[in-house]
Amino acid sequence: MFKTIRAKLLGSFILVAILVIFMSIFSVSKIFDSADGFKDYRGMARDAVLAGEVQSNMLMVRMNVKDYLVHPAKKEVDEFNQYYDKTIEQIQKAQQEIKNPERAKLIDQIEEALVTYHSKFQSVQQLMDERNDIVFNNLNKNGKTMEMLLTSIERSAYQDQNFDATFKAAESLRTLLLARIYAIKFIEANQASDMERTLSEFEHLNKQIMELETSIQNPARIEQLEQVQPLIAINVFLIIRFS
């Protein structure tokens, strides 16, 4: 889902950029084609300058979006809004000053595409907030809790000389570590192969937990183990939801 929104965001920017570039080329070409004297030349030159200012601000808007996707900081959002507002102001100025119907139509199309771009970026921010909640308040938290529970089972089983349970708990910890590593890779790169590997490791972990259960008789360890399985299910659900 996040990948789809990012693709739509890029598509919206490309549309705005094409329209602005076309507007600039159109204005400049008309300057050279003009045969109506200095008045027309001045008007078209002014239109070209306005288009250039819109293009310059749009490039800054795009840079802020690019930086936000790499490092989602409030600073990038604030700068995006700043340059977006400047761009809208330039467009509104252009709408008032540009009289040529063809160029005026292009400006209206640029405004429409820019508003769409802004809307897509807001969607990205919402998804980024959701992503952060999934990662920091769920996946990371659940992973640490499962690691703590399995480590406790491993150590207490070793102290009681239940070496079968100790070995199986250690194997479960290894699988949990792999699942968490590939979950992080999936969240960062959004590659289907990483998601599949994450789900595969969690599935393997579930099987190991069931095998570990057969080696445990201690009530405290059984209670700890029963806390692990629901957390695995939650993490699997969140990974699938994130995709």
Short mmCIF file of C-alpha atoms in Angstrom, two decimals:
data_model
loop_
_atom_site.label_atom_id
_atom_site.label_comp_id
_atom_site.label_asym_id
_atom_site.label_seq_id
_atom_site.Cartn_x
_atom_site.Cartn_y
_atom_site.Cartn_z
CA MET A 1 0.00 0.00 0.00
CA PHE A 2 2.77 2.41 0.96
CA LYS A 3 4.66 1.57 -2.22
CA THR A 4 1.52 2.27 -4.30
CA ILE A 5 0.99 5.69 -2.72
CA ARG A 6 4.64 6.59 -3.30
CA ALA A 7 4.26 5.63 -6.97
CA LYS A 8 1.16 7.82 -7.28
CA LEU A 9 3.02 10.67 -5.59
CA LEU A 10 5.85 10.38 -8.10
CA GLY A 11 3.33 10.24 -10.94
CA SER A 12 1.65 13.43 -9.72
CA PHE A 13 4.98 15.26 -9.56
CA ILE A 14 5.95 14.12 -13.05
CA LEU A 15 2.64 15.44 -14.38
CA VAL A 16 3.18 18.83 -12.72
CA ALA A 17 6.77 18.98 -13.99
CA ILE A 18 5.74 18.15 -17.55
CA LEU A 19 3.05 20.83 -17.53
CA VAL A 20 5.42 23.46 -16.13
CA ILE A 21 8.18 22.58 -18.59
CA PHE A 22 5.70 22.65 -21.45
CA MET A 23 4.47 26.03 -20.23
CA SER A 24 8.05 27.38 -20.20
CA ILE A 25 8.86 26.01 -23.64
CA PHE A 26 5.58 27.30 -25.02
CA SER A 27 6.20 30.80 -23.67
CA VAL A 28 9.80 30.98 -24.87
CA SER A 29 8.97 29.65 -28.31
CA LYS A 30 6.21 32.21 -28.69
CA ILE A 31 8.66 34.97 -27.84
CA PHE A 32 10.76 34.09 -30.85
CA ASP A 33 7.72 33.55 -33.05
CA SER A 34 6.13 36.86 -32.10
CA ALA A 35 5.66 39.40 -34.87
CA ASP A 36 3.43 41.79 -32.90
CA GLY A 37 6.08 43.99 -31.39
CA PHE A 38 7.51 44.69 -27.99
CA LYS A 39 4.20 44.48 -26.09
CA ASP A 40 3.67 40.83 -27.00
CA TYR A 41 7.33 40.10 -26.38
CA ARG A 42 7.15 41.59 -22.89
CA GLY A 43 3.95 39.71 -22.04
CA MET A 44 5.32 36.37 -23.15
CA ALA A 45 8.63 36.99 -21.41
CA ARG A 46 6.74 37.69 -18.18
CA ASP A 47 4.77 34.46 -18.62
CA ALA A 48 8.02 32.56 -19.12
CA VAL A 49 9.46 34.06 -15.93
CA LEU A 50 6.33 33.11 -13.96
CA ALA A 51 6.53 29.57 -15.30
CA GLY A 52 10.20 29.44 -14.31
CA GLU A 53 9.41 30.52 -10.75
CA VAL A 54 6.71 27.86 -10.47
CA GLN A 55 9.16 25.26 -11.78
CA SER A 56 11.85 26.34 -9.30
CA ASN A 57 9.51 26.07 -6.31
CA MET A 58 8.20 22.71 -7.53
CA LEU A 59 11.72 21.32 -7.60
CA MET A 60 12.16 22.36 -3.96
CA VAL A 61 8.82 20.74 -3.11
CA ARG A 62 10.00 17.53 -4.75
CA MET A 63 13.31 17.62 -2.86
CA ASN A 64 11.46 17.92 0.46
CA VAL A 65 9.28 14.93 -0.42
CA LYS A 66 12.33 12.91 -1.44
CA ASP A 67 14.12 13.75 1.83
CA TYR A 68 10.97 12.99 3.85
CA LEU A 69 10.71 9.50 2.34
CA VAL A 70 14.31 8.83 3.39
CA HIS A 71 14.09 10.56 6.78
CA PRO A 72 10.49 11.40 7.81
CA ALA A 73 11.19 14.49 9.90
CA LYS A 74 8.86 17.40 10.70
CA LYS A 75 11.43 19.76 9.16
CA GLU A 76 10.80 18.26 5.71
CA VAL A 77 7.03 18.60 6.10
CA ASP A 78 7.36 22.24 7.19
CA GLU A 79 9.62 23.07 4.23
CA PHE A 80 7.30 21.20 1.86
CA ASN A 81 4.36 23.31 3.06
CA GLN A 82 6.45 26.47 2.74
CA TYR A 83 7.42 25.82 -0.88
CA TYR A 84 3.97 24.47 -1.71
CA ASP A 85 2.39 27.73 -0.49
CA LYS A 86 4.92 29.73 -2.52
CA THR A 87 4.11 27.68 -5.61
CA ILE A 88 0.38 28.19 -5.15
CA GLU A 89 0.98 31.94 -4.78
CA GLN A 90 2.96 31.98 -8.03
CA ILE A 91 0.23 30.02 -9.79
CA GLN A 92 -2.47 32.40 -8.55
CA LYS A 93 -0.34 35.33 -9.69
CA ALA A 94 0.07 33.69 -13.08
CA GLN A 95 -3.68 33.09 -13.31
CA GLN A 96 -4.25 36.83 -12.84
CA GLU A 97 -1.55 38.02 -15.23
CA ILE A 98 -1.55 35.48 -18.06
CA LYS A 99 -4.15 36.42 -20.65
CA ASN A 100 -3.31 33.99 -23.44
CA PRO A 101 -6.06 31.28 -23.34
CA GLU A 102 -3.69 28.40 -24.08
CA ARG A 103 -1.17 29.39 -21.42
CA ALA A 104 -3.96 30.19 -18.93
CA LYS A 105 -5.37 26.70 -19.44
CA LEU A 106 -1.94 25.20 -18.76
CA ILE A 107 -1.67 27.16 -15.50
CA ASP A 108 -5.07 25.84 -14.39
CA GLN A 109 -3.93 22.29 -15.16
CA ILE A 110 -0.72 22.86 -13.18
CA GLU A 111 -2.73 24.05 -10.18
CA GLU A 112 -5.02 21.01 -10.35
CA ALA A 113 -2.06 18.62 -10.59
CA LEU A 114 -0.27 20.38 -7.73
CA VAL A 115 -3.32 20.10 -5.45
CA THR A 116 -3.43 16.37 -6.25
CA TYR A 117 0.28 16.11 -5.46
CA HIS A 118 -0.29 17.80 -2.10
CA SER A 119 -3.11 15.38 -1.32
CA LYS A 120 -0.92 12.38 -2.17
CA PHE A 121 1.84 13.68 0.10
CA GLN A 122 -0.64 13.99 2.96
CA SER A 123 -1.58 10.34 2.35
CA VAL A 124 2.10 9.43 2.53
CA GLN A 125 2.41 11.25 5.87
CA GLN A 126 -0.57 9.34 7.26
CA LEU A 127 0.92 6.05 6.08
CA MET A 128 4.29 7.00 7.55
CA ASP A 129 2.63 7.66 10.92
CA GLU A 130 0.90 4.29 10.67
CA ARG A 131 4.22 2.67 9.73
CA ASN A 132 5.96 4.19 12.74
CA ASP A 133 3.18 2.98 15.01
CA ILE A 134 3.48 -0.54 13.59
CA VAL A 135 7.26 -0.58 13.90
CA PHE A 136 7.90 1.17 17.22
CA ASN A 137 4.73 0.43 19.20
CA ASN A 138 4.09 -3.10 17.95
CA LEU A 139 6.76 -5.02 16.02
CA ASN A 140 9.73 -3.81 18.06
CA LYS A 141 7.86 -4.03 21.35
CA ASN A 142 6.45 -7.50 20.62
CA GLY A 143 9.82 -8.73 19.39
CA LYS A 144 11.59 -7.65 22.57
CA THR A 145 8.87 -9.23 24.70
CA MET A 146 9.13 -12.56 22.85
CA GLU A 147 12.92 -12.47 23.15
CA MET A 148 12.65 -11.84 26.89
CA LEU A 149 10.15 -14.68 27.38
CA LEU A 150 12.14 -17.23 25.37
CA THR A 151 15.40 -16.22 27.06
CA SER A 152 13.78 -16.69 30.46
CA ILE A 153 12.50 -20.13 29.41
CA GLU A 154 15.94 -21.11 28.12
CA ARG A 155 17.77 -20.04 31.29
CA SER A 156 15.32 -21.52 33.76
CA ALA A 157 15.19 -24.79 31.81
CA TYR A 158 18.99 -24.93 31.86
CA GLN A 159 19.03 -24.33 35.61
CA ASP A 160 16.58 -27.22 36.02
CA GLN A 161 18.78 -29.33 33.72
CA ASN A 162 15.99 -29.65 31.17
CA PHE A 163 18.45 -29.61 28.29
CA ASP A 164 15.91 -30.60 25.64
CA ALA A 165 13.82 -27.52 26.45
CA THR A 166 16.99 -25.42 26.67
CA PHE A 167 18.07 -26.44 23.17
CA LYS A 168 14.61 -25.90 21.68
CA ALA A 169 14.27 -22.49 23.33
CA ALA A 170 17.68 -21.50 21.91
CA GLU A 171 16.59 -22.61 18.44
CA SER A 172 13.38 -20.60 18.81
CA LEU A 173 15.38 -17.52 19.78
CA ARG A 174 17.52 -17.89 16.66
CA THR A 175 14.42 -18.09 14.45
CA LEU A 176 12.88 -15.09 16.20
CA LEU A 177 16.06 -13.11 15.52
CA LEU A 178 15.91 -13.99 11.82
CA ALA A 179 12.22 -13.06 11.65
CA ARG A 180 12.95 -9.65 13.19
CA ILE A 181 15.91 -9.02 10.87
CA TYR A 182 13.88 -9.76 7.75
CA ALA A 183 10.94 -7.76 9.09
CA ILE A 184 13.23 -4.72 9.37
CA LYS A 185 14.56 -5.33 5.85
CA PHE A 186 11.00 -5.56 4.53
CA ILE A 187 9.91 -2.36 6.26
CA GLU A 188 12.93 -0.46 4.92
CA ALA A 189 12.97 -1.79 1.33
CA ASN A 190 9.38 -3.05 0.91
CA GLN A 191 10.58 -6.06 -1.08
CA ALA A 192 8.19 -9.00 -1.46
CA SER A 193 11.04 -11.48 -0.95
CA ASP A 194 11.79 -9.99 2.48
CA MET A 195 8.12 -10.17 3.47
CA GLU A 196 7.93 -13.82 2.39
CA ARG A 197 11.07 -14.64 4.35
CA THR A 198 9.69 -12.85 7.43
CA LEU A 199 6.42 -14.79 7.29
CA SER A 200 8.33 -18.02 6.66
CA GLU A 201 10.49 -17.48 9.76
CA PHE A 202 7.44 -16.70 11.91
CA GLU A 203 5.73 -19.85 10.62
CA HIS A 204 8.84 -21.85 11.49
CA LEU A 205 8.90 -20.18 14.91
CA ASN A 206 5.31 -21.27 15.55
CA LYS A 207 6.26 -24.88 14.85
CA GLN A 208 9.27 -24.62 17.14
CA ILE A 209 7.10 -23.19 19.92
CA MET A 210 4.75 -26.17 19.65
CA GLU A 211 7.73 -28.55 19.82
CA LEU A 212 9.12 -26.64 22.78
CA GLU A 213 5.77 -26.97 24.53
CA THR A 214 6.11 -30.78 24.55
CA SER A 215 9.41 -30.47 26.44
CA ILE A 216 8.11 -28.20 29.20
CA GLN A 217 6.35 -29.28 32.37
CA ASN A 218 7.14 -26.33 34.61
CA PRO A 219 3.95 -24.19 35.07
CA ALA A 220 5.86 -20.88 34.99
CA ARG A 221 7.57 -21.77 31.71
CA ILE A 222 4.30 -22.98 30.22
CA GLU A 223 2.70 -19.65 31.12
CA GLN A 224 5.58 -17.76 29.51
CA LEU A 225 5.36 -19.85 26.37
CA GLU A 226 1.62 -19.22 26.10
CA GLN A 227 2.36 -15.49 25.92
CA VAL A 228 4.64 -15.93 22.90
CA GLN A 229 2.18 -17.44 20.41
CA PRO A 230 -0.34 -14.53 20.39
CA LEU A 231 2.54 -12.09 19.81
CA ILE A 232 3.69 -14.11 16.80
CA ALA A 233 0.16 -13.93 15.38
CA ILE A 234 0.02 -10.15 15.93
CA ASN A 235 3.36 -9.60 14.20
CA VAL A 236 2.34 -11.74 11.23
CA PHE A 237 -0.89 -9.75 10.91
CA LEU A 238 1.00 -6.43 11.03
CA ILE A 239 3.56 -7.51 8.43
CA ILE A 240 0.78 -8.53 6.05
CA ARG A 241 -1.08 -5.30 6.76
CA PHE A 242 2.05 -3.25 6.12
CA SER A 243 2.37 -4.76 2.64
#
